[in-house]
Amino acid sequence: MITFTSTALTADHDLSQFDCGKEVLNKWLRSNALSADKGMTSRTYVWVIDDDPHVKAYYSIAPTSVDRARDGVTMSDAAGLPYVPAFLLAKFALDKSLHGQGYGEELLVDAVTKIMGAAQASAGRLIVLDAIDQQAFTFYQKYGFIPVQNTENRLVMKMSTAFKQWGIG
């Protein structure tokens, strides 16, 4: 397996060849990721090989709040709060050249680990994500994300579950 360096996206990274097979994710990376970072609305992290600036994978994280009633989050997951502080795994994609090789799990561990570090620094009870399609939905469920009742394709994981699952904390 190839060893990747995970780093914050900068203008020095080459996004031109990235293709995950989902044009909406390719386009967002090329057109919106840096401006979202500068605007402090999300932070994007990329995988590169050594000093090669070509991006092979990426994910974006943003702070969020979950409306327990609207989203259908359980009382237990929400700790009884009407609005739950959380982190949104907003974007998540691997270049097609990496599909089917187990790198999706590694990228997810990288993203969740980054989120756990943010939670330790600033708090947040849940990790939230919106699966782009059924394949992604099934992928996230495989790693313990739970569908919410009222928001289609939305899944959550309690931060305490993430810490237990990945043995950190």
XYZ file of N, CA, C and O in Angstrom:
676
model
N 0.834 -1.188 0.000
C 0.000 0.000 0.000
C 0.877 1.249 0.000
O 1.958 1.260 0.562
N 0.356 2.268 -0.594
C 1.038 3.562 -0.669
C 0.849 4.290 0.657
O -0.197 4.201 1.283
N 1.847 5.043 1.076
C 1.733 5.871 2.263
C 1.472 7.303 1.826
O 2.217 7.859 1.015
N 0.399 7.868 2.356
C 0.006 9.225 2.012
C 0.331 10.180 3.144
O 0.351 9.801 4.305
N 0.548 11.425 2.781
C 0.671 12.503 3.754
C -0.666 13.224 3.782
O -1.199 13.602 2.734
N -1.214 13.396 4.966
C -2.461 14.126 5.148
C -2.106 15.536 5.604
O -1.392 15.707 6.594
N -2.609 16.517 4.876
C -2.241 17.895 5.168
C -3.383 18.841 4.802
O -4.243 18.494 3.996
N -3.370 20.008 5.381
C -4.380 21.013 5.038
C -4.183 21.457 3.593
O -3.050 21.605 3.118
N -5.282 21.642 2.887
C -5.252 22.113 1.502
C -4.642 23.506 1.433
O -4.968 24.378 2.235
N -3.756 23.695 0.436
C -3.196 25.018 0.164
C -3.287 25.274 -1.340
O -3.566 24.364 -2.120
N -2.989 26.491 -1.720
C -2.994 26.851 -3.140
C -1.886 26.133 -3.909
O -1.924 26.077 -5.139
N -0.927 25.554 -3.205
C 0.169 24.833 -3.860
C -0.220 23.426 -4.307
O 0.509 22.810 -5.085
N -1.335 22.922 -3.815
C -1.771 21.584 -4.222
C -2.357 21.608 -5.630
O -3.025 22.566 -6.018
N -2.099 20.543 -6.382
C -2.603 20.414 -7.751
C -3.909 19.615 -7.717
O -3.916 18.430 -7.396
N -5.001 20.279 -8.047
C -6.332 19.675 -8.015
C -6.797 19.252 -9.407
O -7.843 18.618 -9.542
N -6.030 19.593 -10.428
C -6.479 19.453 -11.813
C -6.737 18.015 -12.242
O -7.591 17.776 -13.101
N -6.044 17.051 -11.671
C -6.192 15.667 -12.102
C -7.096 14.852 -11.188
O -7.362 13.684 -11.462
N -7.570 15.447 -10.109
C -8.400 14.699 -9.166
C -9.734 14.345 -9.810
O -10.425 15.200 -10.352
N -10.094 13.072 -9.722
C -11.384 12.608 -10.232
C -11.860 11.440 -9.376
O -11.311 10.338 -9.451
N -12.867 11.693 -8.569
C -13.412 10.658 -7.702
C -14.580 9.918 -8.340
O -15.116 8.978 -7.761
N -14.994 10.378 -9.514
C -16.138 9.762 -10.171
C -17.451 10.457 -9.881
O -18.485 10.099 -10.443
N -17.435 11.449 -9.014
C -18.621 12.247 -8.681
C -18.285 13.697 -9.013
O -17.544 14.354 -8.276
N -18.815 14.178 -10.118
C -18.432 15.505 -10.598
C -18.712 16.602 -9.567
O -17.950 17.562 -9.462
N -19.770 16.473 -8.801
C -20.085 17.488 -7.800
C -18.963 17.602 -6.759
O -18.634 18.703 -6.315
N -18.342 16.482 -6.402
C -17.236 16.509 -5.444
C -15.943 17.007 -6.088
O -15.173 17.739 -5.458
N -15.713 16.618 -7.339
C -14.539 17.132 -8.069
C -14.621 18.655 -8.194
O -13.658 19.371 -7.924
N -15.782 19.131 -8.618
C -15.980 20.564 -8.842
C -15.853 21.349 -7.533
O -15.230 22.421 -7.506
N -16.424 20.836 -6.450
C -16.343 21.546 -5.174
C -14.886 21.699 -4.746
O -14.476 22.779 -4.308
N -14.110 20.632 -4.886
C -12.698 20.702 -4.509
C -11.984 21.789 -5.313
O -11.278 22.625 -4.751
N -12.197 21.800 -6.614
C -11.490 22.752 -7.481
C -11.994 24.182 -7.326
O -11.223 25.130 -7.416
N -13.297 24.345 -7.119
C -13.901 25.682 -7.164
C -14.214 26.305 -5.813
O -14.314 27.527 -5.729
N -14.390 25.491 -4.783
C -14.897 26.034 -3.525
C -14.049 25.759 -2.289
O -14.183 26.473 -1.291
N -13.221 24.736 -2.315
C -12.525 24.322 -1.094
C -11.633 25.418 -0.508
O -11.692 25.689 0.693
N -10.825 26.053 -1.350
C -9.925 27.095 -0.827
C -10.698 28.311 -0.321
O -10.350 28.878 0.726
N -11.745 28.715 -1.027
C -12.509 29.876 -0.566
C -13.276 29.548 0.711
O -13.406 30.410 1.591
N -13.758 28.327 0.857
C -14.425 27.926 2.107
C -13.426 27.958 3.263
O -13.758 28.385 4.372
N -12.206 27.543 2.980
C -11.158 27.569 3.995
C -10.845 29.015 4.405
O -10.809 29.332 5.596
N -10.666 29.874 3.417
C -10.368 31.281 3.715
C -11.520 31.959 4.437
O -11.312 32.820 5.287
N -12.739 31.582 4.099
C -13.918 32.151 4.745
C -14.248 31.527 6.090
O -15.220 31.906 6.742
N -13.437 30.545 6.498
C -13.601 29.866 7.794
C -14.945 29.138 7.917
O -15.498 29.028 9.002
N -15.460 28.638 6.790
C -16.708 27.872 6.841
C -16.460 26.373 6.848
O -17.316 25.608 7.280
N -15.310 25.947 6.347
C -14.897 24.549 6.450
C -13.392 24.488 6.280
O -12.769 25.433 5.798
N -12.838 23.368 6.701
C -11.399 23.138 6.542
C -11.256 21.861 5.713
O -11.869 20.843 6.034
N -10.450 21.922 4.667
C -10.247 20.773 3.795
C -8.842 20.223 3.987
O -7.867 20.975 4.041
N -8.780 18.906 4.096
C -7.517 18.184 4.225
C -7.364 17.279 3.020
O -8.342 16.720 2.527
N -6.147 17.154 2.532
C -5.882 16.366 1.331
C -4.820 15.319 1.611
O -4.021 15.456 2.538
N -4.841 14.295 0.769
C -3.792 13.286 0.769
C -2.927 13.494 -0.458
O -3.438 13.632 -1.578
N -1.626 13.512 -0.229
C -0.645 13.570 -1.308
C 0.424 12.515 -1.032
O 0.519 11.995 0.083
N 1.202 12.199 -2.058
C 2.302 11.242 -1.909
C 3.604 12.034 -1.865
O 3.940 12.747 -2.816
N 4.289 11.926 -0.749
C 5.563 12.623 -0.546
C 5.445 14.102 -0.919
O 4.565 14.782 -0.428
N 6.315 14.574 -1.802
C 6.313 15.986 -2.193
C 5.508 16.255 -3.460
O 5.510 17.373 -3.978
N 4.824 15.241 -3.978
C 3.999 15.397 -5.178
C 2.756 16.210 -4.806
O 2.007 15.825 -3.923
N 2.500 17.337 -5.469
C 1.371 18.189 -5.090
C 0.006 17.694 -5.584
O -1.017 18.279 -5.248
N -0.044 16.613 -6.373
C -1.316 16.109 -6.902
C -2.151 15.477 -5.791
O -1.698 14.546 -5.116
N -3.354 15.951 -5.621
C -4.244 15.469 -4.567
C -4.838 14.128 -4.971
O -5.341 13.960 -6.085
N -4.797 13.172 -4.039
C -5.315 11.823 -4.277
C -6.593 11.539 -3.489
O -7.310 10.583 -3.790
N -6.872 12.344 -2.479
C -8.081 12.182 -1.674
C -8.275 13.467 -0.876
O -7.324 14.238 -0.695
N -9.497 13.671 -0.427
C -9.742 14.844 0.424
C -10.987 14.649 1.265
O -11.826 13.808 0.989
N -11.053 15.435 2.325
C -12.261 15.550 3.133
C -12.325 16.958 3.696
O -11.295 17.629 3.836
N -13.532 17.394 3.977
C -13.748 18.718 4.556
C -14.579 18.579 5.818
O -15.515 17.775 5.871
N -14.235 19.378 6.794
C -14.904 19.359 8.100
C -15.415 20.759 8.396
O -14.725 21.746 8.120
N -16.602 20.831 8.987
C -17.174 22.120 9.381
C -17.900 21.955 10.711
O -18.464 20.890 10.986
N -17.909 22.996 11.516
C -18.735 22.944 12.726
C -20.202 23.022 12.327
O -20.547 23.603 11.293
N -21.043 22.412 13.127
C -22.477 22.453 12.843
C -23.253 22.250 14.137
O -22.673 21.991 15.191
N -24.533 22.365 14.024
C -25.445 22.088 15.125
C -26.579 21.251 14.562
O -27.075 21.522 13.471
N -26.964 20.235 15.284
C -28.035 19.356 14.857
C -29.303 19.716 15.613
O -29.288 19.810 16.846
N -30.374 19.950 14.892
C -31.687 20.195 15.484
C -32.300 18.824 15.776
O -32.705 18.116 14.858
N -32.337 18.464 17.034
C -32.764 17.120 17.422
C -34.133 16.767 16.874
O -34.330 15.702 16.297
N -35.106 17.661 16.999
C -36.470 17.374 16.553
C -36.558 17.299 15.028
O -37.154 16.372 14.481
N -35.964 18.260 14.349
C -36.045 18.281 12.886
C -35.347 17.079 12.261
O -35.853 16.457 11.330
N -34.162 16.742 12.763
C -33.388 15.657 12.171
C -33.776 14.277 12.682
O -33.408 13.276 12.085
N -34.494 14.230 13.792
C -34.891 12.937 14.319
C -33.761 12.207 15.026
O -33.665 10.987 14.973
N -32.906 12.957 15.693
C -31.819 12.370 16.471
C -32.394 11.907 17.802
O -33.225 12.597 18.411
N -31.957 10.757 18.282
C -32.485 10.216 19.526
C -32.113 11.100 20.717
O -31.113 11.823 20.680
N -32.898 11.011 21.758
C -32.618 11.762 22.992
C -31.243 11.387 23.532
O -30.501 12.244 23.996
N -30.901 10.112 23.456
C -29.608 9.645 23.942
C -28.464 10.269 23.143
O -27.492 10.759 23.719
N -28.591 10.239 21.820
C -27.538 10.830 20.992
C -27.419 12.325 21.227
O -26.335 12.890 21.149
N -28.539 12.979 21.515
C -28.565 14.427 21.702
C -28.331 14.853 23.135
O -28.286 16.050 23.422
N -28.195 13.903 24.046
C -28.032 14.206 25.477
C -29.182 15.074 25.979
O -29.016 15.878 26.882
N -30.355 14.920 25.361
C -31.529 15.686 25.768
C -31.541 17.129 25.294
O -32.491 17.852 25.544
N -30.508 17.550 24.584
C -30.425 18.934 24.114
C -31.292 19.139 22.869
O -31.356 18.261 22.012
N -31.925 20.303 22.722
C -32.695 20.545 21.504
C -31.785 20.793 20.289
O -32.126 20.443 19.170
N -30.638 21.415 20.518
C -29.645 21.664 19.472
C -28.324 21.084 19.958
O -27.841 21.444 21.025
N -27.752 20.216 19.161
C -26.580 19.461 19.582
C -25.342 19.964 18.843
O -25.316 19.963 17.607
N -24.304 20.374 19.570
C -23.064 20.778 18.902
C -22.430 19.567 18.218
O -22.393 18.466 18.780
N -21.952 19.786 17.008
C -21.453 18.661 16.220
C -20.425 19.139 15.205
O -20.208 20.338 15.023
N -19.829 18.157 14.541
C -18.915 18.409 13.433
C -19.491 17.723 12.211
O -19.905 16.562 12.272
N -19.502 18.435 11.099
C -20.000 17.908 9.838
C -18.826 17.426 8.994
O -17.910 18.202 8.711
N -18.852 16.156 8.629
C -17.923 15.660 7.620
C -18.583 16.007 6.293
O -19.421 15.289 5.772
N -18.247 17.204 5.808
C -18.995 17.831 4.715
C -18.682 17.238 3.347
O -19.568 17.136 2.499
N -17.458 16.893 3.104
C -17.035 16.308 1.827
C -16.067 15.178 2.137
O -15.308 15.239 3.114
N -16.058 14.168 1.250
C -15.215 12.992 1.477
C -15.064 12.294 0.142
O -16.057 11.849 -0.431
N -13.837 12.215 -0.399
C -13.671 11.619 -1.726
C -12.258 11.094 -1.942
O -11.286 11.713 -1.526
N -12.198 9.970 -2.644
C -10.946 9.354 -3.075
C -10.864 9.408 -4.590
O -11.871 9.161 -5.268
N -9.692 9.663 -5.112
C -9.501 9.580 -6.552
C -9.845 8.161 -7.018
O -9.595 7.185 -6.297
N -10.414 8.053 -8.214
C -10.814 6.740 -8.747
C -9.658 5.749 -8.773
O -9.885 4.547 -8.640
N -8.447 6.220 -8.917
C -7.285 5.326 -8.955
C -7.079 4.588 -7.632
O -6.353 3.594 -7.579
N -7.727 5.053 -6.562
C -7.584 4.433 -5.239
C -8.802 3.603 -4.835
O -8.768 2.942 -3.794
N -9.845 3.621 -5.617
C -11.063 2.892 -5.266
C -10.792 1.391 -5.164
O -9.993 0.835 -5.911
N -11.476 0.754 -4.197
C -11.420 -0.693 -4.059
C -10.150 -1.250 -3.451
O -9.903 -2.452 -3.521
N -9.348 -0.405 -2.811
C -8.069 -0.851 -2.252
C -7.984 -0.669 -0.739
O -6.912 -0.813 -0.153
N -9.099 -0.312 -0.091
C -9.098 -0.133 1.357
C -8.734 1.262 1.825
O -8.683 1.524 3.025
N -8.488 2.157 0.885
C -8.105 3.509 1.279
C -9.277 4.323 1.827
O -9.069 5.281 2.574
N -10.500 3.945 1.480
C -11.667 4.649 2.013
C -11.709 4.577 3.525
O -11.962 5.570 4.199
N -11.448 3.402 4.061
C -11.415 3.247 5.521
C -10.299 4.093 6.119
O -10.499 4.766 7.133
N -9.130 4.078 5.494
C -8.015 4.885 6.007
C -8.342 6.373 5.992
O -8.014 7.098 6.934
N -8.983 6.828 4.915
C -9.357 8.238 4.828
C -10.399 8.579 5.890
O -10.334 9.641 6.515
N -11.347 7.673 6.123
C -12.357 7.899 7.152
C -11.710 7.968 8.535
O -12.042 8.853 9.331
N -10.784 7.090 8.818
C -10.076 7.132 10.103
C -9.323 8.457 10.234
O -9.349 9.088 11.301
N -8.682 8.902 9.164
C -7.974 10.181 9.172
C -8.944 11.316 9.502
O -8.684 12.153 10.377
N -10.088 11.333 8.820
C -11.078 12.403 9.029
C -11.649 12.363 10.444
O -11.726 13.397 11.121
N -12.048 11.192 10.894
C -12.653 11.077 12.228
C -11.622 11.408 13.303
O -11.946 12.063 14.300
N -10.387 11.006 13.105
C -9.332 11.344 14.065
C -9.149 12.854 14.150
O -9.001 13.419 15.238
N -9.178 13.517 13.000
C -9.062 14.984 12.982
C -10.246 15.607 13.735
O -10.069 16.553 14.511
N -11.435 15.078 13.513
C -12.632 15.582 14.193
C -12.532 15.337 15.700
O -12.887 16.214 16.497
N -12.036 14.186 16.099
C -11.895 13.898 17.530
C -10.931 14.888 18.183
O -11.168 15.343 19.307
N -9.870 15.241 17.482
C -8.941 16.243 18.007
C -9.621 17.592 18.177
O -9.438 18.276 19.184
N -10.449 17.961 17.203
C -11.196 19.226 17.300
C -12.182 19.170 18.467
O -12.353 20.160 19.186
N -12.809 18.030 18.668
C -13.766 17.889 19.766
C -13.076 18.004 21.121
O -13.630 18.579 22.060
N -11.884 17.493 21.216
C -11.141 17.616 22.467
C -10.771 19.072 22.747
O -10.733 19.493 23.894
N -10.533 19.836 21.693
C -10.157 21.241 21.856
C -11.357 22.147 22.054
O -11.269 23.156 22.755
N -12.505 21.798 21.438
C -13.619 22.746 21.460
C -14.978 22.147 21.800
O -15.946 22.885 21.906
N -15.083 20.859 21.908
C -16.319 20.128 22.217
C -17.208 19.960 20.992
O -17.153 20.730 20.038
N -18.006 18.959 21.036
C -18.930 18.586 19.978
C -19.368 17.164 20.267
O -18.527 16.294 20.470
N -20.644 16.920 20.306
C -21.162 15.623 20.735
C -21.273 14.615 19.600
O -21.168 13.411 19.825
N -21.516 15.102 18.388
C -21.788 14.213 17.263
C -20.872 14.490 16.078
O -20.422 15.613 15.882
N -20.684 13.443 15.276
C -20.130 13.578 13.933
C -21.317 13.352 13.007
O -22.035 12.361 13.137
N -21.535 14.277 12.087
C -22.683 14.238 11.178
C -22.165 14.171 9.755
O -21.159 14.801 9.423
N -22.866 13.422 8.911
C -22.538 13.428 7.494
C -23.782 13.150 6.681
O -24.749 12.574 7.170
N -23.766 13.607 5.454
C -24.853 13.380 4.505
C -24.283 12.578 3.343
O -23.500 13.105 2.559
N -24.672 11.313 3.265
C -24.158 10.426 2.220
C -24.632 10.907 0.856
O -25.803 11.230 0.668
N -23.719 10.920 -0.112
C -24.023 11.414 -1.449
C -24.894 10.439 -2.240
O -25.632 10.844 -3.127
N -24.811 9.144 -1.894
C -25.605 8.137 -2.595
C -25.708 6.886 -1.715
O -25.148 6.853 -0.604
N -26.403 5.867 -2.210
C -26.612 4.658 -1.417
C -25.310 3.927 -1.124
O -25.125 3.371 -0.051
N -24.393 3.926 -2.066
C -23.099 3.275 -1.849
C -22.359 3.933 -0.684
O -21.801 3.251 0.175
N -22.348 5.252 -0.648
C -21.701 5.974 0.450
C -22.434 5.724 1.759
O -21.810 5.526 2.811
N -23.769 5.709 1.708
C -24.590 5.455 2.895
C -24.204 4.108 3.517
O -23.968 4.006 4.726
N -24.111 3.087 2.690
C -23.748 1.744 3.154
C -22.326 1.722 3.713
O -22.058 1.093 4.738
N -21.414 2.431 3.051
C -20.033 2.524 3.518
C -19.982 3.094 4.934
O -19.342 2.519 5.817
N -20.656 4.204 5.168
C -20.616 4.836 6.492
C -21.284 3.964 7.553
O -20.803 3.890 8.687
N -22.364 3.300 7.206
C -23.018 2.400 8.163
C -22.068 1.282 8.587
O -22.073 0.873 9.746
N -21.269 0.798 7.663
C -20.302 -0.268 7.945
C -19.362 0.134 9.076
O -18.885 -0.711 9.823
N -19.112 1.423 9.212
C -18.196 1.927 10.240
C -18.912 2.519 11.445
O -18.302 3.224 12.243
N -20.194 2.204 11.607
C -20.900 2.550 12.830
C -21.707 3.830 12.808
O -22.252 4.216 13.840
N -21.809 4.495 11.668
C -22.660 5.675 11.593
C -24.113 5.221 11.534
O -24.436 4.243 10.856
N -24.976 5.929 12.231
C -26.380 5.560 12.391
C -27.262 6.552 11.634
O -27.130 7.769 11.816
N -28.199 6.061 10.812
C -29.124 6.974 10.124
C -30.024 7.706 11.118
O -30.427 7.139 12.138
N -30.322 8.965 10.841
C -31.297 9.706 11.644
C -32.673 9.472 11.035
O -32.791 9.022 9.894
N -33.703 9.789 11.785
C -35.064 9.459 11.357
C -35.621 10.384 10.284
O -36.296 9.928 9.369
N -35.391 11.673 10.382
C -36.141 12.624 9.563
C -35.371 13.290 8.428
O -35.939 14.101 7.707
N -34.099 12.985 8.272
C -33.307 13.623 7.222
C -32.675 12.535 6.356
O -31.800 11.806 6.808
N -33.133 12.468 5.127
C -32.681 11.426 4.209
C -31.169 11.479 4.002
O -30.587 12.553 3.823
N -30.543 10.324 4.052
C -29.107 10.127 3.818
C -28.206 10.735 4.886
O -26.995 10.767 4.721
N -28.787 11.246 5.973
C -27.972 11.784 7.065
C -27.685 10.681 8.070
O -28.569 9.915 8.438
N -26.432 10.624 8.489
C -26.002 9.668 9.493
C -25.230 10.411 10.571
O -24.632 11.469 10.309
N -25.216 9.839 11.775
C -24.488 10.438 12.887
C -23.729 9.359 13.650
O -24.063 8.179 13.584
N -22.730 9.822 14.375
C -22.011 8.972 15.316
C -21.705 9.820 16.535
O -21.256 10.969 16.398
N -21.979 9.276 17.703
C -21.611 9.982 18.928
C -20.092 10.041 19.013
O -19.396 9.104 18.622
N -19.593 11.141 19.516
C -18.151 11.291 19.657
C -17.596 10.204 20.574
O -16.521 9.649 20.303
N -18.326 9.854 21.614
C -17.859 8.799 22.523
C -17.716 7.469 21.780
O -16.790 6.695 22.047
N -18.588 7.198 20.829
C -18.486 5.983 20.012
C -17.244 6.036 19.143
O -16.523 5.039 19.010
N -16.980 7.178 18.550
C -15.785 7.330 17.715
C -14.524 7.071 18.540
O -13.616 6.362 18.091
N -14.472 7.623 19.739
C -13.291 7.416 20.596
C -13.139 5.942 20.950
O -12.018 5.412 20.946
N -14.229 5.259 21.240
C -14.162 3.826 21.560
C -13.763 3.014 20.329
O -12.935 2.110 20.409
N -14.364 3.306 19.198
C -14.156 2.526 17.979
C -12.731 2.626 17.472
O -12.176 1.652 16.992
N -12.157 3.817 17.532
C -10.810 4.000 16.995
C -9.740 4.034 18.076
O -8.588 4.357 17.799
N -10.129 3.692 19.322
C -9.162 3.496 20.389
C -8.348 4.705 20.766
O -7.210 4.578 21.176
N -8.940 5.869 20.613
C -8.226 7.096 20.940
C -8.981 7.778 22.068
O -10.195 7.884 22.049
N -8.287 8.243 23.068
C -8.939 9.001 24.131
C -9.221 8.253 25.364
O -9.216 7.185 25.681
